[in-house]
Amino acid sequence: MKEFILRYQRQITLEGFGMEAQEKLSKAKVLVIGAGGLGCPVLQYLAAAGIGYLGVADDDTIQFSNLNRQILFGQEDIGQYKVDIAAAKLNALNDRVKIITYQERWNQQMCIEHFPNYDIIVDATDNFASRYMINDACVLLDKPLVFGAVSKYEGQLAVFNVVSNDIAVNYRDIFPTPPKNDEVLNCAEGGVLGVLPGTIGVMQATEVIKLITGVGAPLANQMLTYNALNNQYITIQLIKNSEAIKTSPTTLDIFMQTNYAHLCS
Amino acid sequence: MSIEIIFFGQLADKTGCSNVVVDNPGSIDALSMVMKMQYPNLATAKFVIAVNNKIVFDNEPIEENAKLAFMPPFSGG
């Protein structure tokens, strides 16, 4: 108990936070899908903040080109699985956090099997197929989703499936269908400033903490866009989109039959 | 009277500018036509439009001096 108070002293003493919020964090279960540029800072700050139970999913190994932004990993970790190194680093940071690793490419079956065990899902993936799949599963299974995405010098942040003013929007309310291949650049083609997913990832971790503790107002029904080049932050109000109902799977059976890889190519 | 449009992400590459001030064409549909004529590359881009920080999907009128944002989806992580 003494260690608990010492470790989290700086946030326990925060006005409006206190022991009550800290205990909520220690009971919370958060799943972070993707342990890359966004996932690393999300995981690091959530482990440091004292989240009780942290799921980490990624099927990739560490590459040299990851190191400019994936800050949980070092040169000596090249070739190792991201989830293994992430778990070791997070455990060294805070061994009171229970870390569960999934060294697999996240799929539809895993959404249905594992989402019910978590309070909040964090989308830290790097492709539209995963993003649409995770979004649709969160809608069907009624899970709050903290979304982050980056491109070059810009990032987007949103909280989906959280009711505010009687509505709860999701990604399909913004973009009902995925873009075609020629309509967007991926990170490898377009590049990304290393620190940028750090900025957005830390903001995702902040939204997770706000959702769990009830401190502040989460970014529900809004999307924030950040441009690192000119320090422009724009937050837009979102509304339900009638197109989204037509393009979203309405049952888990239809969800399971949806070919996301095909949909997003 | 004019309106200002900010292009986000890849849209700025497609138009060659991050923002532009144009005469107010009066509605979202009219603006879409003007923009696609002025920037043909936008025809192959996916984006949503926000007017004064509110997302719009229908052919709504555009107020004078409105600030618009054209926002594409990002997938990177």
GROMACS .gro file of C-alpha atoms in nm:
model
  342
    1MET     CA    1   0.000   0.000   0.000
    2LYS     CA    2   0.285   0.234   0.087
    3GLU     CA    3   0.448   0.164  -0.248
    4PHE     CA    4   0.115   0.223  -0.423
    5ILE     CA    5   0.081   0.568  -0.265
    6LEU     CA    6   0.444   0.657  -0.333
    7ARG     CA    7   0.435   0.547  -0.694
    8TYR     CA    8   0.117   0.734  -0.782
    9GLN     CA    9   0.162   1.022  -0.537
   10ARG     CA   10   0.179   1.290  -0.807
   11GLN     CA   11  -0.160   1.198  -0.948
   12ILE     CA   12  -0.326   1.098  -0.620
   13THR     CA   13  -0.256   1.448  -0.488
   14LEU     CA   14  -0.412   1.602  -0.800
   15GLU     CA   15  -0.727   1.793  -0.724
   16GLY     CA   16  -1.020   1.611  -0.881
   17PHE     CA   17  -0.823   1.284  -0.912
   18GLY     CA   18  -0.723   1.139  -0.576
   19MET     CA   19  -0.719   0.782  -0.446
   20GLU     CA   20  -1.059   0.713  -0.596
   21ALA     CA   21  -0.944   0.771  -0.956
   22GLN     CA   22  -0.619   0.583  -0.892
   23GLU     CA   23  -0.812   0.279  -0.770
   24LYS     CA   24  -1.031   0.291  -1.080
   25LEU     CA   25  -0.716   0.276  -1.294
   26SER     CA   26  -0.583  -0.022  -1.100
   27LYS     CA   27  -0.906  -0.214  -1.168
   28ALA     CA   28  -0.930  -0.122  -1.537
   29LYS     CA   29  -0.868  -0.355  -1.830
   30VAL     CA   30  -0.740  -0.193  -2.150
   31LEU     CA   31  -0.653  -0.363  -2.479
   32VAL     CA   32  -0.401  -0.190  -2.707
   33ILE     CA   33  -0.401  -0.330  -3.061
   34GLY     CA   34  -0.073  -0.248  -3.235
   35ALA     CA   35   0.258  -0.202  -3.053
   36GLY     CA   36   0.410   0.039  -3.304
   37GLY     CA   37   0.446   0.416  -3.319
   38LEU     CA   38   0.115   0.483  -3.147
   39GLY     CA   39   0.105   0.169  -2.934
   40CYS     CA   40   0.446   0.222  -2.766
   41PRO     CA   41   0.363   0.554  -2.595
   42VAL     CA   42   0.007   0.442  -2.519
   43LEU     CA   43   0.139   0.130  -2.344
   44GLN     CA   44   0.421   0.308  -2.167
   45TYR     CA   45   0.200   0.580  -2.017
   46LEU     CA   46  -0.084   0.344  -1.929
   47ALA     CA   47   0.156   0.108  -1.750
   48ALA     CA   48   0.318   0.402  -1.571
   49ALA     CA   49  -0.025   0.538  -1.474
   50GLY     CA   50  -0.114   0.208  -1.307
   51ILE     CA   51  -0.372   0.045  -1.535
   52GLY     CA   52  -0.449  -0.292  -1.372
   53TYR     CA   53  -0.465  -0.515  -1.675
   54LEU     CA   54  -0.308  -0.430  -2.009
   55GLY     CA   55  -0.352  -0.635  -2.327
   56VAL     CA   56  -0.087  -0.590  -2.600
   57ALA     CA   57  -0.146  -0.723  -2.950
   58ASP     CA   58   0.099  -0.725  -3.242
   59ASP     CA   59   0.227  -0.998  -3.473
   60ASP     CA   60   0.537  -0.812  -3.595
   61THR     CA   61   0.905  -0.830  -3.511
   62ILE     CA   62   1.116  -0.521  -3.445
   63GLN     CA   63   1.285  -0.365  -3.749
   64PHE     CA   64   1.561  -0.108  -3.760
   65SER     CA   65   1.325   0.138  -3.934
   66ASN     CA   66   1.087   0.119  -3.632
   67LEU     CA   67   1.333   0.278  -3.390
   68ASN     CA   68   1.271   0.644  -3.487
   69ARG     CA   69   0.928   0.628  -3.323
   70GLN     CA   70   0.868   0.296  -3.144
   71ILE     CA   71   1.026   0.400  -2.820
   72LEU     CA   72   0.985   0.081  -2.619
   73PHE     CA   73   1.243  -0.088  -2.843
   74GLY     CA   74   1.621  -0.063  -2.867
   75GLN     CA   75   1.890  -0.169  -3.116
   76GLU     CA   76   1.951  -0.492  -2.929
   77ASP     CA   77   1.584  -0.590  -2.979
   78ILE     CA   78   1.592  -0.607  -3.361
   79GLY     CA   79   1.427  -0.925  -3.486
   80GLN     CA   80   1.246  -0.999  -3.157
   81TYR     CA   81   0.869  -0.998  -3.130
   82LYS     CA   82   0.731  -0.656  -3.035
   83VAL     CA   83   0.490  -0.799  -2.778
   84ASP     CA   84   0.771  -0.984  -2.597
   85ILE     CA   85   0.996  -0.679  -2.567
   86ALA     CA   86   0.700  -0.453  -2.485
   87ALA     CA   87   0.589  -0.687  -2.205
   88ALA     CA   88   0.944  -0.704  -2.061
   89LYS     CA   89   0.989  -0.323  -2.071
   90LEU     CA   90   0.644  -0.254  -1.923
   91ASN     CA   91   0.699  -0.512  -1.652
   92ALA     CA   92   1.028  -0.346  -1.560
   93LEU     CA   93   0.848  -0.010  -1.545
   94ASN     CA   94   0.559  -0.133  -1.330
   95ASP     CA   95   0.537  -0.495  -1.219
   96ARG     CA   96   0.195  -0.440  -1.061
   97VAL     CA   97   0.041  -0.413  -1.408
   98LYS     CA   98  -0.074  -0.748  -1.542
   99ILE     CA   99   0.039  -0.769  -1.906
  100ILE     CA  100  -0.133  -1.008  -2.148
  101THR     CA  101   0.030  -1.049  -2.490
  102TYR     CA  102  -0.126  -1.160  -2.818
  103GLN     CA  103   0.147  -1.235  -3.069
  104GLU     CA  104  -0.097  -1.267  -3.357
  105ARG     CA  105  -0.243  -1.049  -3.628
  106TRP     CA  106  -0.568  -0.933  -3.474
  107ASN     CA  107  -0.869  -1.086  -3.649
  108GLN     CA  108  -1.249  -1.094  -3.629
  109GLN     CA  109  -1.264  -1.406  -3.410
  110MET     CA  110  -1.023  -1.243  -3.162
  111CYS     CA  111  -1.248  -0.934  -3.145
  112ILE     CA  112  -1.546  -1.146  -3.045
  113GLU     CA  113  -1.344  -1.364  -2.808
  114HIS     CA  114  -1.142  -1.096  -2.627
  115PHE     CA  115  -1.322  -0.759  -2.646
  116PRO     CA  116  -1.580  -0.861  -2.381
  117ASN     CA  117  -1.290  -0.905  -2.132
  118TYR     CA  118  -1.179  -0.541  -2.166
  119ASP     CA  119  -1.326  -0.206  -2.059
  120ILE     CA  120  -1.166   0.001  -2.336
  121ILE     CA  121  -1.010  -0.081  -2.673
  122VAL     CA  122  -0.727   0.133  -2.817
  123ASP     CA  123  -0.678   0.134  -3.194
  124ALA     CA  124  -0.304   0.178  -3.249
  125THR     CA  125  -0.293  -0.013  -3.577
  126ASP     CA  126  -0.149   0.108  -3.907
  127ASN     CA  127  -0.398  -0.003  -4.172
  128PHE     CA  128  -0.760   0.049  -4.272
  129ALA     CA  129  -0.855  -0.320  -4.271
  130SER     CA  130  -0.776  -0.345  -3.899
  131ARG     CA  131  -0.927  -0.005  -3.821
  132TYR     CA  132  -1.265  -0.085  -3.981
  133MET     CA  133  -1.270  -0.433  -3.824
  134ILE     CA  134  -1.195  -0.299  -3.475
  135ASN     CA  135  -1.445  -0.016  -3.515
  136ASP     CA  136  -1.726  -0.248  -3.626
  137ALA     CA  137  -1.656  -0.496  -3.346
  138CYS     CA  138  -1.657  -0.219  -3.086
  139VAL     CA  139  -1.997  -0.100  -3.214
  140LEU     CA  140  -2.145  -0.452  -3.205
  141LEU     CA  141  -1.994  -0.537  -2.865
  142ASP     CA  142  -2.058  -0.190  -2.720
  143LYS     CA  143  -1.697  -0.107  -2.626
  144PRO     CA  144  -1.549   0.242  -2.600
  145LEU     CA  145  -1.280   0.284  -2.867
  146VAL     CA  146  -0.992   0.531  -2.848
  147PHE     CA  147  -0.882   0.599  -3.204
  148GLY     CA  148  -0.552   0.749  -3.318
  149ALA     CA  149  -0.399   0.771  -3.665
  150VAL     CA  150  -0.109   0.957  -3.826
  151SER     CA  151   0.011   1.065  -4.169
  152LYS     CA  152   0.336   1.251  -4.234
  153TYR     CA  153   0.320   1.554  -4.000
  154GLU     CA  154  -0.046   1.523  -3.895
  155GLY     CA  155  -0.252   1.310  -3.660
  156GLN     CA  156  -0.615   1.237  -3.576
  157LEU     CA  157  -0.764   1.149  -3.239
  158ALA     CA  158  -1.120   1.046  -3.146
  159VAL     CA  159  -1.322   0.856  -2.887
  160PHE     CA  160  -1.592   0.637  -3.041
  161ASN     CA  161  -1.893   0.456  -2.894
  162VAL     CA  162  -1.918   0.680  -2.591
  163VAL     CA  163  -2.258   0.842  -2.545
  164SER     CA  164  -2.258   1.219  -2.516
  165ASN     CA  165  -2.569   1.434  -2.572
  166ASP     CA  166  -2.763   1.113  -2.645
  167ILE     CA  167  -2.552   1.005  -2.942
  168ALA     CA  168  -2.240   0.792  -2.984
  169VAL     CA  169  -2.059   0.816  -3.317
  170ASN     CA  170  -1.805   0.572  -3.457
  171TYR     CA  171  -1.550   0.579  -3.739
  172ARG     CA  172  -1.811   0.484  -4.002
  173ASP     CA  173  -2.004   0.800  -3.917
  174ILE     CA  174  -1.705   0.992  -4.055
  175PHE     CA  175  -1.596   0.758  -4.333
  176PRO     CA  176  -1.872   0.500  -4.403
  177THR     CA  177  -1.652   0.304  -4.643
  178PRO     CA  178  -1.273   0.253  -4.652
  179PRO     CA  179  -1.072   0.444  -4.912
  180LYS     CA  180  -0.945   0.264  -5.217
  181ASN     CA  181  -0.574   0.194  -5.243
  182ASP     CA  182  -0.505   0.492  -5.470
  183GLU     CA  183  -0.694   0.734  -5.244
  184VAL     CA  184  -0.447   0.739  -4.952
  185LEU     CA  185  -0.079   0.696  -4.874
  186ASN     CA  186   0.049   0.449  -4.616
  187CYS     CA  187   0.327   0.535  -4.371
  188ALA     CA  188   0.594   0.355  -4.570
  189GLU     CA  189   0.506   0.557  -4.882
  190GLY     CA  190   0.425   0.890  -4.719
  191GLY     CA  191   0.664   0.876  -4.424
  192VAL     CA  192   0.594   0.997  -4.072
  193LEU     CA  193   0.779   1.231  -3.837
  194GLY     CA  194   0.897   1.004  -3.555
  195VAL     CA  195   0.769   1.219  -3.271
  196LEU     CA  196   0.421   1.255  -3.425
  197PRO     CA  197   0.277   0.915  -3.326
  198GLY     CA  198   0.425   0.991  -2.984
  199THR     CA  199   0.214   1.306  -2.958
  200ILE     CA  200  -0.103   1.131  -3.075
  201GLY     CA  201  -0.032   0.815  -2.870
  202VAL     CA  202   0.011   1.017  -2.551
  203MET     CA  203  -0.321   1.189  -2.628
  204GLN     CA  204  -0.483   0.846  -2.673
  205ALA     CA  205  -0.347   0.737  -2.332
  206THR     CA  206  -0.487   1.059  -2.184
  207GLU     CA  207  -0.835   0.984  -2.325
  208VAL     CA  208  -0.818   0.628  -2.182
  209ILE     CA  209  -0.735   0.766  -1.837
  210LYS     CA  210  -1.018   1.021  -1.861
  211LEU     CA  211  -1.269   0.754  -1.966
  212ILE     CA  212  -1.172   0.523  -1.679
  213THR     CA  213  -1.158   0.783  -1.405
  214GLY     CA  214  -1.439   1.010  -1.524
  215VAL     CA  215  -1.204   1.306  -1.484
  216GLY     CA  216  -1.259   1.573  -1.750
  217ALA     CA  217  -1.457   1.537  -2.072
  218PRO     CA  218  -1.348   1.271  -2.321
  219LEU     CA  219  -1.330   1.350  -2.693
  220ALA     CA  220  -1.663   1.173  -2.764
  221ASN     CA  221  -1.844   1.270  -3.086
  222GLN     CA  222  -1.548   1.486  -3.187
  223MET     CA  223  -1.235   1.441  -3.393
  224LEU     CA  224  -0.919   1.634  -3.319
  225THR     CA  225  -0.664   1.692  -3.593
  226TYR     CA  226  -0.313   1.804  -3.505
  227ASN     CA  227  -0.060   1.945  -3.749
  228ALA     CA  228   0.294   1.942  -3.610
  229LEU     CA  229   0.421   2.185  -3.876
  230ASN     CA  230   0.209   2.483  -3.772
  231ASN     CA  231   0.080   2.376  -3.428
  232GLN     CA  232  -0.273   2.380  -3.557
  233TYR     CA  233  -0.525   2.185  -3.348
  234ILE     CA  234  -0.875   2.162  -3.492
  235THR     CA  235  -1.156   1.980  -3.315
  236ILE     CA  236  -1.464   1.914  -3.523
  237GLN     CA  237  -1.807   1.811  -3.396
  238LEU     CA  238  -1.928   1.481  -3.540
  239ILE     CA  239  -2.286   1.367  -3.603
  240LYS     CA  240  -2.450   1.037  -3.693
  241ASN     CA  241  -2.422   0.966  -4.066
  242SER     CA  242  -2.718   0.787  -4.229
  243GLU     CA  243  -2.475   0.618  -4.470
  244ALA     CA  244  -2.299   0.443  -4.182
  245ILE     CA  245  -2.602   0.227  -4.104
  246LYS     CA  246  -2.598   0.095  -4.460
  247THR     CA  247  -2.229   0.001  -4.458
  248SER     CA  248  -2.185  -0.133  -4.101
  249PRO     CA  249  -2.235  -0.502  -4.017
  250THR     CA  250  -2.553  -0.524  -3.811
  251THR     CA  251  -2.491  -0.861  -3.644
  252LEU     CA  252  -2.186  -1.057  -3.528
  253ASP     CA  253  -2.260  -1.319  -3.796
  254ILE     CA  254  -2.243  -1.056  -4.071
  255PHE     CA  255  -1.930  -0.914  -3.903
  256MET     CA  256  -1.762  -1.257  -3.913
  257GLN     CA  257  -1.846  -1.293  -4.283
  258THR     CA  258  -1.707  -0.951  -4.376
  259ASN     CA  259  -1.379  -0.964  -4.571
  260TYR     CA  260  -1.195  -0.661  -4.431
  261ALA     CA  261  -0.873  -0.721  -4.624
  262HIS     CA  262  -1.072  -0.720  -4.947
  263LEU     CA  263  -1.287  -0.424  -4.840
  264CYS     CA  264  -0.978  -0.211  -4.787
  265SER     CA  265  -0.778  -0.292  -5.099
  266MET     CA  266  -1.775   3.754  -4.982
  267SER     CA  267  -1.528   3.475  -4.927
  268ILE     CA  268  -1.469   3.156  -4.734
  269GLU     CA  269  -1.146   2.989  -4.622
  270ILE     CA  270  -1.069   2.625  -4.685
  271ILE     CA  271  -0.796   2.429  -4.505
  272PHE     CA  272  -0.668   2.113  -4.672
  273PHE     CA  273  -0.546   1.840  -4.437
  274GLY     CA  274  -0.302   1.557  -4.496
  275GLN     CA  275  -0.261   1.432  -4.847
  276LEU     CA  276  -0.522   1.679  -4.975
  277ALA     CA  277  -0.266   1.957  -4.937
  278ASP     CA  278  -0.034   1.759  -5.168
  279LYS     CA  279  -0.315   1.712  -5.418
  280THR     CA  280  -0.407   2.081  -5.426
  281GLY     CA  281  -0.055   2.213  -5.379
  282CYS     CA  282  -0.159   2.437  -5.089
  283SER     CA  283  -0.260   2.397  -4.725
  284ASN     CA  284  -0.532   2.662  -4.739
  285VAL     CA  285  -0.712   2.878  -4.991
  286VAL     CA  286  -0.959   3.167  -4.982
  287VAL     CA  287  -1.236   3.154  -5.245
  288ASP     CA  288  -1.560   3.334  -5.325
  289ASN     CA  289  -1.845   3.171  -5.137
  290PRO     CA  290  -2.033   2.954  -5.387
  291GLY     CA  291  -2.322   2.935  -5.138
  292SER     CA  292  -2.359   2.563  -5.077
  293ILE     CA  293  -2.159   2.246  -5.019
  294ASP     CA  294  -2.254   2.096  -5.357
  295ALA     CA  295  -2.161   2.414  -5.542
  296LEU     CA  296  -1.832   2.427  -5.354
  297SER     CA  297  -1.751   2.065  -5.438
  298MET     CA  298  -1.797   2.145  -5.807
  299VAL     CA  299  -1.579   2.456  -5.787
  300MET     CA  300  -1.305   2.271  -5.597
  301LYS     CA  301  -1.296   1.976  -5.835
  302MET     CA  302  -1.263   2.214  -6.129
  303GLN     CA  303  -0.991   2.414  -5.959
  304TYR     CA  304  -0.809   2.105  -5.825
  305PRO     CA  305  -0.881   1.806  -6.054
  306ASN     CA  306  -0.671   1.579  -5.826
  307LEU     CA  307  -0.938   1.609  -5.557
  308ALA     CA  308  -1.165   1.392  -5.772
  309THR     CA  309  -0.961   1.086  -5.669
  310ALA     CA  310  -0.942   1.177  -5.301
  311LYS     CA  311  -1.158   1.070  -5.009
  312PHE     CA  312  -1.242   1.337  -4.754
  313VAL     CA  313  -1.512   1.483  -4.533
  314ILE     CA  314  -1.596   1.851  -4.503
  315ALA     CA  315  -1.636   2.046  -4.180
  316VAL     CA  316  -1.792   2.393  -4.181
  317ASN     CA  317  -1.703   2.611  -3.883
  318ASN     CA  318  -1.582   2.297  -3.701
  319LYS     CA  319  -1.895   2.091  -3.763
  320ILE     CA  320  -1.896   1.795  -3.998
  321VAL     CA  321  -2.151   1.818  -4.281
  322PHE     CA  322  -2.283   1.544  -4.511
  323ASP     CA  323  -2.574   1.714  -4.684
  324ASN     CA  324  -2.591   2.000  -4.930
  325GLU     CA  325  -2.607   2.271  -4.667
  326PRO     CA  326  -2.578   2.645  -4.730
  327ILE     CA  327  -2.240   2.798  -4.645
  328GLU     CA  328  -2.236   3.115  -4.437
  329GLU     CA  329  -2.022   3.411  -4.537
  330ASN     CA  330  -1.670   3.407  -4.389
  331ALA     CA  331  -1.707   3.040  -4.299
  332LYS     CA  332  -1.396   2.839  -4.224
  333LEU     CA  333  -1.400   2.499  -4.388
  334ALA     CA  334  -1.179   2.195  -4.337
  335PHE     CA  335  -1.133   1.917  -4.593
  336MET     CA  336  -1.019   1.611  -4.396
  337PRO     CA  337  -0.898   1.278  -4.538
  338PRO     CA  338  -0.879   0.948  -4.348
  339PHE     CA  339  -0.537   0.859  -4.199
  340SER     CA  340  -0.432   0.499  -4.152
  341GLY     CA  341  -0.076   0.530  -4.018
  342GLY     CA  342   0.023   0.421  -3.672
   0.00000   0.00000   0.00000
